[in-house]
CSV table of C-alpha atoms in Angstrom, one decimal:
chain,number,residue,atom,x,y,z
A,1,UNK,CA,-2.4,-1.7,59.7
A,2,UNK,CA,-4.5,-4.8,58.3
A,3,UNK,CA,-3.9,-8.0,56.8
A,4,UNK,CA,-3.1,-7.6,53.0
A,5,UNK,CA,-2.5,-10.7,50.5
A,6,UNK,CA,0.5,-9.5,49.6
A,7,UNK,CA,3.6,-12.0,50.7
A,8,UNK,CA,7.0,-13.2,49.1
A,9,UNK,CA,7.6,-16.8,49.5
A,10,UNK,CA,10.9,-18.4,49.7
A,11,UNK,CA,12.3,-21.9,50.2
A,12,UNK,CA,11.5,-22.5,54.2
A,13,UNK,CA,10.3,-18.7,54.7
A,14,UNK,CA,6.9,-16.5,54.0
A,15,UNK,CA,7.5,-12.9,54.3
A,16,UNK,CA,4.4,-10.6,54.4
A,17,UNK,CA,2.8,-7.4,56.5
A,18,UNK,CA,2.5,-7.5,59.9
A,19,UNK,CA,-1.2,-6.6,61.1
A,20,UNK,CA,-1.9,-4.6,64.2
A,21,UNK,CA,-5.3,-6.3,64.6
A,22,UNK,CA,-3.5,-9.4,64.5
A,23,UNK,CA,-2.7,-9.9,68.4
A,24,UNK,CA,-0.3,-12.6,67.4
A,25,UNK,CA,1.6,-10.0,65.5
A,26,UNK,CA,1.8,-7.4,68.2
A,27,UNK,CA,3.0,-10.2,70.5
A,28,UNK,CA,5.1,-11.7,68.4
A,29,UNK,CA,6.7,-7.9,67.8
A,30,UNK,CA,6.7,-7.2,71.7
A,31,UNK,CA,8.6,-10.2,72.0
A,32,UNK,CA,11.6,-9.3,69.5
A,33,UNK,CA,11.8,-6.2,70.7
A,34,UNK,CA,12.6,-7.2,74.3
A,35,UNK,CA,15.1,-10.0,73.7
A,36,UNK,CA,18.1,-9.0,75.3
A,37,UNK,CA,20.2,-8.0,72.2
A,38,UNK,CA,17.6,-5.5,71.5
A,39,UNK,CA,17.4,-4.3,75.2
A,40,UNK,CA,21.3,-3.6,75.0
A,41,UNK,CA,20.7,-1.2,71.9
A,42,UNK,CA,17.9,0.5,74.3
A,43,UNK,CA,15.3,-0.5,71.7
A,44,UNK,CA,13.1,-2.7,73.8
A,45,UNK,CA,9.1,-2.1,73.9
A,46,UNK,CA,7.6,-1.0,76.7
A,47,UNK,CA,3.9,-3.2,76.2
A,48,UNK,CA,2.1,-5.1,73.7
A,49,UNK,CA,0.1,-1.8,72.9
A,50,UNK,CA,3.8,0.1,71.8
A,51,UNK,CA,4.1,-3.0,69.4
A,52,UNK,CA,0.6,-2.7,68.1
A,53,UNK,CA,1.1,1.3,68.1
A,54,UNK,CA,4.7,0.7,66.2
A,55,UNK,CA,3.2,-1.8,63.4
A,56,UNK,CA,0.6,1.2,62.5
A,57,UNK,CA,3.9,3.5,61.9
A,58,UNK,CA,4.7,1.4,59.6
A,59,UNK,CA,1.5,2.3,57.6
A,60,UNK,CA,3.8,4.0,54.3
A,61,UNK,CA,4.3,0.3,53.2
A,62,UNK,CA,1.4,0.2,51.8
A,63,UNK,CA,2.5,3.0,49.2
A,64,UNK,CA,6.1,3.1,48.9
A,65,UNK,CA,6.9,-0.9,49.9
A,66,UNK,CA,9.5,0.5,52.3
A,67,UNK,CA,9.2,-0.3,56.2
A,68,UNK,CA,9.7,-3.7,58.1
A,69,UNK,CA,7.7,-7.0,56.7
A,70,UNK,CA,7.0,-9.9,59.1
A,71,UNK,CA,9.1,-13.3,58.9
A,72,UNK,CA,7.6,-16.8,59.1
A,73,UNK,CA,8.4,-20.2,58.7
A,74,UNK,CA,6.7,-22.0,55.8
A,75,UNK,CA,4.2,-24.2,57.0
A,76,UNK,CA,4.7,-27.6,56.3
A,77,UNK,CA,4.2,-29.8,52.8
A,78,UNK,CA,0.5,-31.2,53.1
A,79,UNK,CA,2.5,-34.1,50.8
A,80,UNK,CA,4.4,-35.3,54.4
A,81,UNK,CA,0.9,-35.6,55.8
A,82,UNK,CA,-1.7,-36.1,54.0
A,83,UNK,CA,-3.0,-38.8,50.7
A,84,UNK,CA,-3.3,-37.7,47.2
A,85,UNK,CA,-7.1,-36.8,47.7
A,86,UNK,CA,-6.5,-34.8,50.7
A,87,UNK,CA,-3.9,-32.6,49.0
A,88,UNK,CA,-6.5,-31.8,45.9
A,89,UNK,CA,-9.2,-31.3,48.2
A,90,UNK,CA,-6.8,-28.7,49.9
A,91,UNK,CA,-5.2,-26.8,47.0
A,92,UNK,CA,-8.6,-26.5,45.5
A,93,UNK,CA,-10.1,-25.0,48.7
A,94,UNK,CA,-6.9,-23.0,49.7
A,95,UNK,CA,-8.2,-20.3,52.0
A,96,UNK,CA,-6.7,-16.7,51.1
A,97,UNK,CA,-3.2,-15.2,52.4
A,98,UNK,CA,-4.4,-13.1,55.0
A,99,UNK,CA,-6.4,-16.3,56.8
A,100,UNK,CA,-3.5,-18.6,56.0
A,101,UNK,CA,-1.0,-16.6,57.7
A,102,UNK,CA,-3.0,-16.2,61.0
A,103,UNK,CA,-1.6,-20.3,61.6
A,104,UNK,CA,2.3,-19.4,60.4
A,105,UNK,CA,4.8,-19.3,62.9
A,106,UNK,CA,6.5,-15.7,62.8
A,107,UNK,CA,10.7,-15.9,63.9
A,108,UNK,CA,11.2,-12.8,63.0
A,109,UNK,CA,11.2,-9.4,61.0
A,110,UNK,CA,13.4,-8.0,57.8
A,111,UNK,CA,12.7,-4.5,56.8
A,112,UNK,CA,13.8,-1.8,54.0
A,113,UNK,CA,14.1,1.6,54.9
A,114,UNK,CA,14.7,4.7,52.9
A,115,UNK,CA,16.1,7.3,55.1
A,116,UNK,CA,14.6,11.1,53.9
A,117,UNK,CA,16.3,13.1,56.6
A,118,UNK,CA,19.4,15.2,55.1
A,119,UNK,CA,22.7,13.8,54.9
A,120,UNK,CA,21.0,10.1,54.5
A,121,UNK,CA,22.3,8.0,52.7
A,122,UNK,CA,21.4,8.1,49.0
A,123,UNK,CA,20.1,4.3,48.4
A,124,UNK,CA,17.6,2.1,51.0
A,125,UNK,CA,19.6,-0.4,53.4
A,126,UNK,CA,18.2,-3.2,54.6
A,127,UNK,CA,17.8,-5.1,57.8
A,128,UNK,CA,16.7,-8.0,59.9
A,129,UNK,CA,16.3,-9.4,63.5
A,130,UNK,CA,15.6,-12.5,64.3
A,131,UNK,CA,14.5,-14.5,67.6
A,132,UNK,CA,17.6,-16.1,69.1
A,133,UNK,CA,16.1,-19.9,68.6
A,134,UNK,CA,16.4,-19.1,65.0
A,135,UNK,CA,19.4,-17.4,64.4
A,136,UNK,CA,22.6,-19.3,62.5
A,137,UNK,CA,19.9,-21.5,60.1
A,138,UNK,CA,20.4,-19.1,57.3
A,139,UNK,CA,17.0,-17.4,57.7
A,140,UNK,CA,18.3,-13.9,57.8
A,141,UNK,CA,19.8,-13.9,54.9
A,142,UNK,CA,17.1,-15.8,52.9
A,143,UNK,CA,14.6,-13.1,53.8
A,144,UNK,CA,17.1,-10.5,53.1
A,145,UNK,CA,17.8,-11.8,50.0
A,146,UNK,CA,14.3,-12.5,49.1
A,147,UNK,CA,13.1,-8.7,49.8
A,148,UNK,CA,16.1,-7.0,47.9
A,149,UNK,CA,15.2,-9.2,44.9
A,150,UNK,CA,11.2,-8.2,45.3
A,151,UNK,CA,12.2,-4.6,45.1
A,152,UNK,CA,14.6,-5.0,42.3
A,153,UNK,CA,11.8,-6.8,40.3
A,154,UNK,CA,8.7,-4.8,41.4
A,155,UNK,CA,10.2,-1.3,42.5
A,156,UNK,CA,13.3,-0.9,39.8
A,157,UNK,CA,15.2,-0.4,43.3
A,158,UNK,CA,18.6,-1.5,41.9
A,159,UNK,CA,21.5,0.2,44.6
A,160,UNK,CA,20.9,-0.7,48.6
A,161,UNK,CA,22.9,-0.4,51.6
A,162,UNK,CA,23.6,-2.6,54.6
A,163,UNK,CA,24.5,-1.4,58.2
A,164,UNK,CA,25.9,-3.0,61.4
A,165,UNK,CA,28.0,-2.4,64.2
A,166,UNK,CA,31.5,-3.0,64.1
A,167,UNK,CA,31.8,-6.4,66.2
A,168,UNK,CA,28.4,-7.5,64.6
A,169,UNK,CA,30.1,-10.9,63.1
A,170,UNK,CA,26.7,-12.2,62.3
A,171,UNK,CA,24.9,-9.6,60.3
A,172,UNK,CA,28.5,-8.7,58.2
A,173,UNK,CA,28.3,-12.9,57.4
A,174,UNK,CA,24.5,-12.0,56.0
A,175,UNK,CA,25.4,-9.1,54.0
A,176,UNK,CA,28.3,-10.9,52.6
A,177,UNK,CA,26.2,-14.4,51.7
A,178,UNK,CA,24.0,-12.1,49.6
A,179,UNK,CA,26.2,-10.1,47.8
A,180,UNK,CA,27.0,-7.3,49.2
A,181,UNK,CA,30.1,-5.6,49.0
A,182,UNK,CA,32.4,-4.6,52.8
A,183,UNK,CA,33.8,-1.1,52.3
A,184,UNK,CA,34.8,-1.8,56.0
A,185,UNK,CA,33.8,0.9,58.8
A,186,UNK,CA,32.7,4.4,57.5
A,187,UNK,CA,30.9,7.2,58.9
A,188,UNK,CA,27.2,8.1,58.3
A,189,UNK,CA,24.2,10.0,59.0
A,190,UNK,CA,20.7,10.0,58.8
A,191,UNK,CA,19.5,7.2,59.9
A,192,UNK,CA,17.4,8.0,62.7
A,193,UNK,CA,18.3,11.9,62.5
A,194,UNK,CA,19.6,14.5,60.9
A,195,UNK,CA,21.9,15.0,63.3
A,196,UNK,CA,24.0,12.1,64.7
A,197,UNK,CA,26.8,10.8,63.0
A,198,UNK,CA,27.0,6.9,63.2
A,199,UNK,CA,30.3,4.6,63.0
A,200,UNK,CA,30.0,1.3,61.9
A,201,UNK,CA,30.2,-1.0,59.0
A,202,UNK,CA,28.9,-0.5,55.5
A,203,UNK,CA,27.9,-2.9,52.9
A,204,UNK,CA,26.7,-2.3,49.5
A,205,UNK,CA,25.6,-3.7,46.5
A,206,UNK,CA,24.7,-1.9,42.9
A,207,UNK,CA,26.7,1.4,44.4
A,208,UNK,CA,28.7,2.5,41.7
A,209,UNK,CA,31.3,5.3,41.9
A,210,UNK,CA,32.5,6.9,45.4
A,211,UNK,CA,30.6,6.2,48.7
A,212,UNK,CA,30.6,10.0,49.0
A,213,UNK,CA,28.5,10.8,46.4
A,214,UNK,CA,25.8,8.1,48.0
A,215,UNK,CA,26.5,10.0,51.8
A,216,UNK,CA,29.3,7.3,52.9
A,217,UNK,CA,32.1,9.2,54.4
């Protein structure tokens, strides 16, 4: 993958691609990946080259918007720093997205999937991980929030699920903060395979009618 312009800007975050030529980025992904919540799930990266290999899987965003997007923090206000004639000279000369972003600081990723295997559920879940210095400051569910409104507005995407282990307290708090609704633990399939059937809870929001019809059990 390579740097695109395309980002979503919130409050305190900037969400945008992740770039495999970027070394940052396949750093920054190699790290996530091996913090020791991810390790227990046995989804930990083996080198920086799996992370750089892994951001070019993710190469159908580009099309279909789904896949996992890059988190950073906003940089900071040039007005905290700098005098009226500095900030002109800067917003006039503002370099483009894909330089800017080489000097953000990534914390971590939020993603939209659409599972096609069969049995899947019927509407795209979203996700998040964060690094552990960041977690608890809200920034999972701003992103979150921020990318399910981008694909209402820009994809007509209008139904999404949410999925987490049972004794997840901190992803359920997420999903709740932006509006989604607990049908408590339910079984599903699909996610990674046609085959296994996962246990855990399920959140939704713009699923109307019975979570059967949508492939909630």
């Amino acid at each position: 993958m390579v740097a695109t312009e395309f980002h979503i800007n919130t409050p305190r975050l900037v969400i945008s691609h992740l770039d495999s030529n970027n070394d940052a980025h396949g750093d920054f992904l190699f790290t996530l990946y091996n913090t020791a919540q991810n390790h227990a799930r046995g989804s930990g990266l083996a080198s920086r080259e799996a992370a750089r290999a892994k951001i070019d899987s993710f190469s159908h965003i580009f099309t279909t918007g789904y896949g996992r997007y890059l988190v950073s923090l906003q940089p900071p206000s040039p007005a905290s720093s700098s005098s009226p004639s500095e900030i002109a000279a800067t917003t006039t000369a503002a370099p483009l997205f894909s330089q800017r972003s080489k000097t953000l600081t990534p914390i971590g990723v939020v993603s939209m999937h659409a599972r096609n295997f069969p049995g899947a559920p019927r509407a795209p879940d979203v996700g998040y991980g964060l690094l552990p210095a960041f977690r608890g400051k809200g920034y999972a569910a701003e992103a979150a929030a921020a990318l399910v409104k981008w694909f209402e507005e820009n994809r007509g995407q209008m139904a999404f699920f949410g999925f987490c282990d049972e004794g997840n307290e901190g992803s359920k708090g997420v999903l709740r903060r932006i509006g989604f609704e607990d049908h408590g633990v339910r079984e599903f399939r699909g996610l990674y395979d046609a085959q296994t059937v996962l246990t855990g809870c399920v959140f939704s929001k713009g699923v109307s009618g019975e979570l059967g019809e949508w492939g909630i059990k």
